[in-house]
XYZ file of C-alpha atoms in Angstrom:
185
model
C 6.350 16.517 -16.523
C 3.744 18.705 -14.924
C 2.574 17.014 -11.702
C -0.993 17.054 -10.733
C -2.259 15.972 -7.283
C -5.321 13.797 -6.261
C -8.658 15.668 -6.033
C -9.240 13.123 -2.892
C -12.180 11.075 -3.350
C -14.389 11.548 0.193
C -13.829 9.101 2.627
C -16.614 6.727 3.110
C -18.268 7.794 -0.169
C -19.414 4.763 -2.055
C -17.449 3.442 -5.493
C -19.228 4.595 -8.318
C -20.721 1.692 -10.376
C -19.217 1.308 -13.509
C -18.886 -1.464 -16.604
C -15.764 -0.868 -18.707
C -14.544 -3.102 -21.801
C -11.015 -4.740 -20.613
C -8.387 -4.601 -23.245
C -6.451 -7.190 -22.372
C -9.323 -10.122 -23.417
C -12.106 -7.282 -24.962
C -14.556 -8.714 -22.049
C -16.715 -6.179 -20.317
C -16.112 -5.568 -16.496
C -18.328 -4.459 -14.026
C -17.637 -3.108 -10.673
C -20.136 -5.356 -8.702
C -19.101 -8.598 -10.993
C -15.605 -8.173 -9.162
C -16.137 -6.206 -6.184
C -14.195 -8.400 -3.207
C -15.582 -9.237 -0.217
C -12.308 -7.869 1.810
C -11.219 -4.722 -0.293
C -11.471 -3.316 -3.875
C -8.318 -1.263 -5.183
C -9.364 0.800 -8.277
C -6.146 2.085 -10.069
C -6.565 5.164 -12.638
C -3.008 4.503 -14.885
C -1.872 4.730 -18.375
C 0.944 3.954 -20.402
C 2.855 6.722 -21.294
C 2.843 8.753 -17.899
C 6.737 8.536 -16.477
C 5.356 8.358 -13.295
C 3.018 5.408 -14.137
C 6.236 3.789 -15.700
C 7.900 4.213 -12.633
C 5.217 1.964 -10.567
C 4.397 -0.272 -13.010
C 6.331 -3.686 -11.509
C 5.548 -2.686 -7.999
C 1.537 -2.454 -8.903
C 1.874 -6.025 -10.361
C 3.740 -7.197 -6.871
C 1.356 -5.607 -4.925
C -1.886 -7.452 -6.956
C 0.491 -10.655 -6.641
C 1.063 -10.199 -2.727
C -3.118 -8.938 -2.021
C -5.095 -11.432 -4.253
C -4.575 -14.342 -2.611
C -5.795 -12.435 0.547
C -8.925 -11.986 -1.502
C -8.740 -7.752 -2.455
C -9.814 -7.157 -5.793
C -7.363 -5.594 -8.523
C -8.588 -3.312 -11.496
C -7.038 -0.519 -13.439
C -8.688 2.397 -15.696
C -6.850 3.644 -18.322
C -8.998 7.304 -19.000
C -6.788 9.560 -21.392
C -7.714 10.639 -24.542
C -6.522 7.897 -27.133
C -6.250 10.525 -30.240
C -4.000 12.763 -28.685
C -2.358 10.057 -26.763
C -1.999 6.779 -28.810
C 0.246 5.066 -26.685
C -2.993 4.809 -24.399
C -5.061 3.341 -27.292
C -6.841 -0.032 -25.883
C -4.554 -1.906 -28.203
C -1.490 -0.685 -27.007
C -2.957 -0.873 -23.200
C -2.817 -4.832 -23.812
C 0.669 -4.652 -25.436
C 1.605 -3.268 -21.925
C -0.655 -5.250 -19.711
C 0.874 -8.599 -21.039
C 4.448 -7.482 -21.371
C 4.223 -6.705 -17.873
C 1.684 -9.550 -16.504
C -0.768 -7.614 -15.261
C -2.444 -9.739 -12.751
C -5.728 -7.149 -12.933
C -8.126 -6.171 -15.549
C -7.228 -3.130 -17.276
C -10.058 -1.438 -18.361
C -9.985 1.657 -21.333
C -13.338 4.624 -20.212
C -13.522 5.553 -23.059
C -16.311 8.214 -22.527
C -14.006 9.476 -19.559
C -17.524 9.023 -17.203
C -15.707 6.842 -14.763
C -12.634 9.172 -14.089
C -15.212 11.809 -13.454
C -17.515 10.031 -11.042
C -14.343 9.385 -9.213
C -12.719 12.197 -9.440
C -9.312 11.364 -10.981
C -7.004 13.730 -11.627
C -3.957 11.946 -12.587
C -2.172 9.039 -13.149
C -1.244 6.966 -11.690
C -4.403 7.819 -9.175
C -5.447 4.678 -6.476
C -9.101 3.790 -4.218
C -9.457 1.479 -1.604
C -13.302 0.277 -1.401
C -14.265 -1.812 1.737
C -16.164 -4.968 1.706
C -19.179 -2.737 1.723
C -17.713 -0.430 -1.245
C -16.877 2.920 1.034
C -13.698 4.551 0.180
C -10.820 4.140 3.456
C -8.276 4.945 1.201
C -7.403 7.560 -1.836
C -4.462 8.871 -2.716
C -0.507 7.798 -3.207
C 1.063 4.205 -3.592
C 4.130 5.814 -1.549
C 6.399 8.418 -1.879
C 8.694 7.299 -4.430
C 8.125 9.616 -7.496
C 10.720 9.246 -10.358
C 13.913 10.982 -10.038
C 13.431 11.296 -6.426
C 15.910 8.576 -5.077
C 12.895 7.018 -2.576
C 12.594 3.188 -3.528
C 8.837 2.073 -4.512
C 7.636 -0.313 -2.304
C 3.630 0.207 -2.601
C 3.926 1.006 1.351
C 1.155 3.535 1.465
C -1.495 0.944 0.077
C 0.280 -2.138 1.512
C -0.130 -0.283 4.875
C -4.094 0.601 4.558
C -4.626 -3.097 3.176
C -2.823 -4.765 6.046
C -5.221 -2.712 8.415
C -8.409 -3.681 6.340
C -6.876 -7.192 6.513
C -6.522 -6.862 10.344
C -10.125 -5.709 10.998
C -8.601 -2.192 11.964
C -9.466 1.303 10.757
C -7.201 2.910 7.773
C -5.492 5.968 9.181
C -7.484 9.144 8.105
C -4.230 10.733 7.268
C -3.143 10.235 3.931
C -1.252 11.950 1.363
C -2.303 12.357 -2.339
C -0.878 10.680 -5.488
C 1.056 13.177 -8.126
C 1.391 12.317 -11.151
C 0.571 13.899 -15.100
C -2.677 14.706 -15.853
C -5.697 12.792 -17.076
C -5.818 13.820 -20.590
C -9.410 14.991 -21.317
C -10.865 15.597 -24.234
C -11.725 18.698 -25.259
């Protein structure tokens, strides 16, 4: 498991539009059709990635616990499908309704989205304000696998609870690690 670290998106640097097919119901999704009013969390994931694995139940808590607050919920799946087939759209809605993904989970299949925001790995997380500026990029907390440290989502819980409060999202924050995107060649 070779870990990779978040290129960290700019803060204050505005979400990339985008409009991605969603393989859980094969609709198209577009950034501005569900763009929330209170916050936007953009989730670069995958299925095969231990360290995706590891979050999975705690990402579907978190999207629980936030969307009733009104923040918006959406996951990119951006790896390469023929090297990776346990990323293929198909299998991305085996996984998003075994696990009840309360989000869209959208396959880039062109890997255009990944690279207008600068993903490196997975799993790799954006918070957007109201206004679609980035207060938050980086790690969901500091559990990794293996490492002992229970995941609890605090890092994003903790810069959603300050967007929710009408107060600024501490500046200091520490990347996500996690494997690779896998590009194409």
């Amino acid at each position: 498991m070779p870990a990779v670290e978040s290129n960290m998106f700019p803060l204050g640097k505005e979400a990339p539009s985008f409009e991605l097919v969603n393989a859980v119901d094969g609709k198209t999704v577009r950034l501005e059709d569900i763009k929330s009013d209170v916050a936007t969390v953009i989730m670069f994931i995958c299925n095969h990635c231990p360290y995706v694995k590891h979050v999975q139940h705690e990402l579907v808590r978190l999207a629980n616990d936030y969307q009733p607050k009104g923040v918006a919920f959406v996951a990119i799946n951006s790896n390469d499908v023929e090297k990776y087939p346990e990323d293929s759209p198909e299998n991305m809605k085996k996984v998003a309704e075994e696990l009840g993904y309360p989000f869209p989970y959208l396959f880039d299949e062109t890997q255009e989205v990944a690279k207008a925001y600068q993903a490196a790995c997975t799993p790799d997380f954006y918070i957007f304000d109201r206004d679609l500026k980035c207060v938050y990029r980086g790690q969901l907390d500091d559990s990794r696998p293996n490492n002992g440290i229970p995941v609890t989502g605090e890092s994003i819980r903790a810069a959603l609870d300050a967007l929710l409060n009408g107060e600024p999202v501490p500046e200091k924050q520490k990347p996500s690690i996690g494997c690779s995107i896998k590009w194409k060649e």
